[in-house]
Coordinates of C-alpha atoms in Angstrom, one line a residue:
X150 CA 87.4 68.4 82.3
X151 CA 88.3 72.1 82.8
X152 CA 87.0 74.7 85.1
X153 CA 84.5 77.3 83.9
X154 CA 86.4 80.6 83.3
X155 CA 83.2 82.5 83.8
X156 CA 82.6 81.1 87.3
X157 CA 82.2 83.5 90.2
X158 CA 85.6 83.8 92.1
X159 CA 85.7 81.6 95.2
X160 CA 85.8 83.5 98.6
X161 CA 89.3 84.0 99.9
X162 CA 91.2 84.0 96.7
X163 CA 94.3 81.8 96.5
X164 CA 97.4 80.7 98.5
X165 CA 100.5 78.8 97.5
X166 CA 101.1 75.2 98.5
X167 CA 104.8 75.1 97.9
X168 CA 105.1 76.0 94.2
X169 CA 101.5 75.2 93.6
X170 CA 98.6 77.7 93.8
X171 CA 95.3 76.6 95.2
X172 CA 92.0 78.2 96.0
X173 CA 91.7 79.0 99.7
X174 CA 88.3 77.4 99.6
X175 CA 88.9 73.7 99.0
X176 CA 86.9 70.5 99.5
X177 CA 87.4 67.7 102.0
X178 CA 86.3 64.3 100.6
X179 CA 86.0 62.3 103.8
X180 CA 82.2 62.5 103.9
X181 CA 81.9 60.8 100.6
X182 CA 82.7 57.4 102.1
X183 CA 80.0 55.4 103.8
X184 CA 78.7 55.8 107.4
X185 CA 81.5 56.2 109.9
X186 CA 83.9 56.8 106.9
X187 CA 83.7 53.1 106.2
X188 CA 82.6 51.5 102.9
X189 CA 81.0 53.0 99.8
X190 CA 78.5 55.8 99.8
X191 CA 74.8 55.1 99.7
X192 CA 74.5 57.4 96.7
X193 CA 77.6 56.8 94.4
X194 CA 76.2 59.0 91.6
X195 CA 75.6 61.8 94.1
X196 CA 79.2 61.5 95.4
X197 CA 80.6 61.8 91.9
X198 CA 78.3 64.8 91.3
X199 CA 79.7 66.6 94.3
X200 CA 83.3 66.1 93.1
X201 CA 82.5 67.3 89.6
X202 CA 80.6 70.3 91.0
X203 CA 83.6 71.2 93.2
X204 CA 85.8 71.5 90.1
X205 CA 83.1 73.3 88.2
X206 CA 82.9 75.9 91.0
X207 CA 86.6 76.5 90.5
X208 CA 87.9 74.6 93.6
X209 CA 91.5 73.6 93.0
X210 CA 92.3 71.9 96.3
X211 CA 90.8 68.5 97.2
X212 CA 91.8 66.8 100.5
X213 CA 91.5 63.0 100.8
X214 CA 93.1 59.9 102.4
X215 CA 93.5 56.3 101.5
X216 CA 92.1 55.6 105.0
X217 CA 88.7 57.0 104.0
X218 CA 86.7 54.0 103.2
X219 CA 89.4 52.7 103.0
X220 CA 90.4 53.8 99.5
X221 CA 86.7 54.7 98.7
X222 CA 87.2 58.5 98.4
X223 CA 90.3 58.1 96.3
X224 CA 88.5 55.8 93.9
X225 CA 85.6 58.2 93.7
X226 CA 87.9 61.1 92.9
X227 CA 89.6 59.2 90.1
X228 CA 86.3 58.1 88.6
X229 CA 84.8 61.6 88.8
X230 CA 87.8 63.7 87.8
X231 CA 90.5 61.7 86.0
X232 CA 92.3 62.9 83.8
X233 CA 92.6 65.7 86.3
X234 CA 92.6 69.4 85.2
X235 CA 96.0 70.9 85.3
X236 CA 94.8 73.4 87.9
X237 CA 93.5 70.7 90.4
X238 CA 95.8 69.6 93.2
X239 CA 95.0 66.7 95.5
X240 CA 96.3 66.4 99.0
X241 CA 96.3 63.1 100.7
X242 CA 97.1 61.9 104.2
X243 CA 99.0 58.9 105.6
X244 CA 99.9 57.7 109.1
X245 CA 96.6 56.1 110.2
X246 CA 94.2 53.4 109.0
X247 CA 90.7 52.2 109.7
X248 CA 90.2 49.1 111.9
X249 CA 87.2 46.8 112.0
X250 CA 85.7 48.8 115.0
X251 CA 85.9 52.1 113.1
X252 CA 88.9 53.3 115.0
X253 CA 91.9 55.2 113.5
X254 CA 95.0 53.4 114.9
X255 CA 98.4 54.8 113.9
X256 CA 100.2 53.4 110.9
X257 CA 103.5 55.3 110.9
X258 CA 106.1 52.6 110.5
X259 CA 108.2 53.1 107.4
X260 CA 106.6 50.1 105.7
X261 CA 103.1 51.4 106.5
X262 CA 103.9 54.8 105.0
X263 CA 105.5 53.4 101.9
X264 CA 102.5 51.1 101.3
X265 CA 100.1 54.0 101.9
X266 CA 101.8 56.3 99.4
X267 CA 102.0 53.6 96.7
X268 CA 98.3 52.8 97.3
X269 CA 97.4 56.4 96.9
X270 CA 99.3 56.7 93.7
X271 CA 97.6 53.7 92.3
X272 CA 94.0 54.5 93.4
X273 CA 94.2 58.1 92.3
X274 CA 95.9 57.2 89.1
X275 CA 98.9 59.5 89.6
X276 CA 102.7 59.2 89.1
X277 CA 103.3 61.8 91.8
X278 CA 101.2 63.0 94.7
X279 CA 100.9 66.8 95.0
X280 CA 100.9 66.9 98.8
X281 CA 101.1 64.2 101.4
X282 CA 100.3 65.1 105.1
X283 CA 101.8 62.9 107.8
X284 CA 99.0 62.3 110.4
X285 CA 100.3 62.4 113.9
X286 CA 98.7 61.9 117.4
X287 CA 95.6 59.8 117.6
X288 CA 91.8 60.2 117.6
X289 CA 91.9 62.1 120.9
X290 CA 94.1 64.8 119.3
X291 CA 97.8 65.8 119.2
X292 CA 100.3 63.7 121.2
X293 CA 103.9 64.7 121.9
X294 CA 106.7 62.7 120.4
X295 CA 109.3 62.8 117.7
X296 CA 108.2 62.5 114.1
X297 CA 111.7 62.0 112.7
X298 CA 111.5 58.4 111.5
X299 CA 108.1 58.7 109.9
X300 CA 108.7 62.1 108.4
X301 CA 112.1 61.0 107.2
X302 CA 110.4 58.1 105.3
X303 CA 108.2 60.5 103.5
X304 CA 111.2 62.7 102.7
X305 CA 112.8 59.6 101.1
X306 CA 109.7 59.0 99.0
X307 CA 109.8 62.7 98.0
X308 CA 113.4 62.4 96.9
X309 CA 112.3 59.4 94.8
X310 CA 109.9 61.7 92.9
X311 CA 106.7 60.1 94.3
X312 CA 105.7 63.2 96.4
X313 CA 105.9 66.8 95.4
X314 CA 105.2 68.5 98.8
X315 CA 105.0 67.4 102.4
X316 CA 102.8 68.5 105.3
X317 CA 101.9 67.4 108.8
X318 CA 98.5 66.9 110.4
X319 CA 97.3 66.7 114.0
X320 CA 100.7 68.1 115.0
X321 CA 102.0 70.0 118.0
X322 CA 104.0 73.2 117.5
X323 CA 107.1 71.3 118.5
X324 CA 106.5 68.6 115.9
X325 CA 106.0 71.3 113.2
X326 CA 109.3 72.8 114.2
X327 CA 110.9 69.3 114.1
X328 CA 109.6 68.7 110.6
X329 CA 110.8 72.0 109.4
X330 CA 114.3 71.2 110.7
X331 CA 114.2 68.0 108.5
X332 CA 112.7 69.3 105.3
X333 CA 110.4 72.1 104.0
X334 CA 106.7 71.6 104.5
X335 CA 103.8 73.2 102.6
X336 CA 101.1 73.0 105.1
X337 CA 99.9 72.1 108.6
X338 CA 96.5 70.5 109.0
X339 CA 95.1 70.7 112.6
X340 CA 91.8 71.0 114.4
X341 CA 91.1 74.8 114.8
X342 CA 88.0 76.9 114.8
X343 CA 86.5 79.9 116.4
X344 CA 86.1 78.1 119.8
X345 CA 89.4 76.1 119.7
X346 CA 92.2 78.6 119.1
X347 CA 95.2 76.9 120.6
X348 CA 97.1 77.3 117.3
X349 CA 96.8 81.1 117.0
X350 CA 100.5 81.7 117.5
X351 CA 101.4 78.8 115.1
X352 CA 99.1 80.2 112.4
X353 CA 100.8 83.6 112.5
X354 CA 104.2 82.0 112.5
X355 CA 103.4 79.8 109.5
X356 CA 101.9 82.8 107.6
X357 CA 105.2 84.6 108.0
X358 CA 106.9 81.6 106.4
X359 CA 104.4 81.3 103.5
X360 CA 103.1 78.0 104.9
X361 CA 99.4 77.1 104.6
X362 CA 97.3 76.2 107.7
X363 CA 94.4 73.9 107.0
X364 CA 91.9 73.7 109.8
X365 CA 89.5 70.8 110.2
X366 CA 86.3 70.6 112.2
X367 CA 85.2 74.2 111.7
X368 CA 82.3 73.6 114.1
X369 CA 83.8 70.9 116.3
X370 CA 84.0 71.0 120.0
X371 CA 81.8 74.1 120.7
X372 CA 80.3 74.3 124.1
X373 CA 76.5 74.9 124.2
X374 CA 77.2 78.5 125.3
X375 CA 79.6 79.1 122.4
X376 CA 77.2 77.4 119.9
X377 CA 74.4 79.7 121.1
X378 CA 76.5 82.8 120.7
X379 CA 77.6 81.7 117.2
X380 CA 74.0 81.0 116.2
X381 CA 73.0 84.5 117.4
X382 CA 75.5 86.1 115.1
X383 CA 74.4 83.9 112.2
X384 CA 70.7 84.7 112.8
X385 CA 71.4 88.4 112.8
X386 CA 73.3 88.1 109.5
X387 CA 70.6 85.9 108.0
X388 CA 72.8 82.9 107.5
X389 CA 74.0 79.7 109.1
X390 CA 76.5 79.0 111.9
X391 CA 78.6 77.1 109.5
X392 CA 78.7 80.0 107.1
X393 CA 79.8 82.4 109.8
X394 CA 82.5 79.9 111.0
X395 CA 83.9 79.5 107.5
X396 CA 83.8 83.2 106.8
X397 CA 85.6 83.9 110.1
X398 CA 88.3 81.3 109.3
X399 CA 89.0 83.0 105.9
X400 CA 89.3 86.4 107.8
X401 CA 91.6 84.9 110.4
X402 CA 94.7 84.8 108.3
X403 CA 95.5 84.7 104.5
X404 CA 97.3 81.4 104.9
X405 CA 94.2 79.6 106.2
X406 CA 92.8 77.1 103.7
X407 CA 89.3 75.6 104.1
X408 CA 88.4 72.0 103.3
X409 CA 84.7 71.7 104.5
X410 CA 83.2 68.4 103.5
X411 CA 79.8 67.4 102.4
X412 CA 78.1 64.6 100.3
X413 CA 75.5 67.0 98.9
X414 CA 75.9 69.3 95.9
X415 CA 73.4 71.8 97.4
X416 CA 75.3 71.9 100.7
X417 CA 78.6 72.4 98.8
X418 CA 77.2 75.4 97.0
X419 CA 75.8 76.7 100.3
X420 CA 79.2 76.4 102.0
X421 CA 80.9 78.3 99.1
X422 CA 78.3 81.1 99.4
X423 CA 78.4 81.1 103.2
X424 CA 82.2 81.4 103.3
X425 CA 81.8 84.7 101.5
X426 CA 79.5 86.1 104.2
X427 CA 80.8 89.7 104.9
X428 CA 81.7 90.2 108.6
X429 CA 81.7 93.7 110.0
X430 CA 84.0 95.0 112.7
X431 CA 81.2 94.6 115.2
X432 CA 80.6 91.0 114.0
X433 CA 84.2 90.1 114.4
X434 CA 84.3 91.6 117.9
X435 CA 81.3 89.6 118.9
X436 CA 82.8 86.4 117.5
X437 CA 86.0 87.1 119.5
X438 CA 83.8 86.7 122.5
X439 CA 82.9 83.2 121.3
X440 CA 86.5 82.3 121.1
X441 CA 87.3 83.6 124.5
X442 CA 84.6 81.5 126.1
X443 CA 84.8 78.1 127.9
X444 CA 86.9 75.6 126.0
X445 CA 88.6 78.1 123.8
X446 CA 92.1 76.9 124.7
X447 CA 91.4 73.4 123.3

């Protein structure tokens, strides 16, 4: 499979992940698993179609994890896209797993991480993973504490040739600094959006270092007042709140990479179009007011 050279350029252009170049508009595969990110999708053919459409649209950055399903999204990615286009780069995430109650307990012991990396290699059909993010914290968010042992285990696997680039997810600024003191990282993947801007300083610092910042939950944690303000901007522009949120993230900084997820081809196409929504200076000023409202500090 190869991407269509005549496709319309994706909004935001590209950014480097280490020595790789990816589209700033990517795709997050989590929603392709079953309800609660457990088990297979209700519509397997539909899930495969979404992945193929993502590549046909020119997306070159897909985000996944062996914990999704577990292993379901990785298996779908392999079925839909293997052998992978040379331009396509798959990021995966280790450090948590799914329990029987649908929780995300940590799995950051060295043996957990080694097992997860080898499982990702096997299920995705790869000899080396392009990018592995170490998930820190827990389901409530970031948590303080050293990442040295867990991150050091991934560095060892990188030195063995099993991982190309490393990143961290759900990380505090101190943990990002600790990781950088151990080995280079290609990205940080944290919760961040128009209403939750606690990583503003970190994004700017990473941009200066050429490191990508990958926000998740582009509409997560908005207060009713913030949601109303965002909806008002979207209504005036004749688009959706998600479109405005994605467009704003692309405007926020050139190192911000998007990975919105969906299980619908139509919604994927809508997200791509929406992320290209033009925002005027007045729009941006109004949206800044959303970010300074209740709950903006996260």
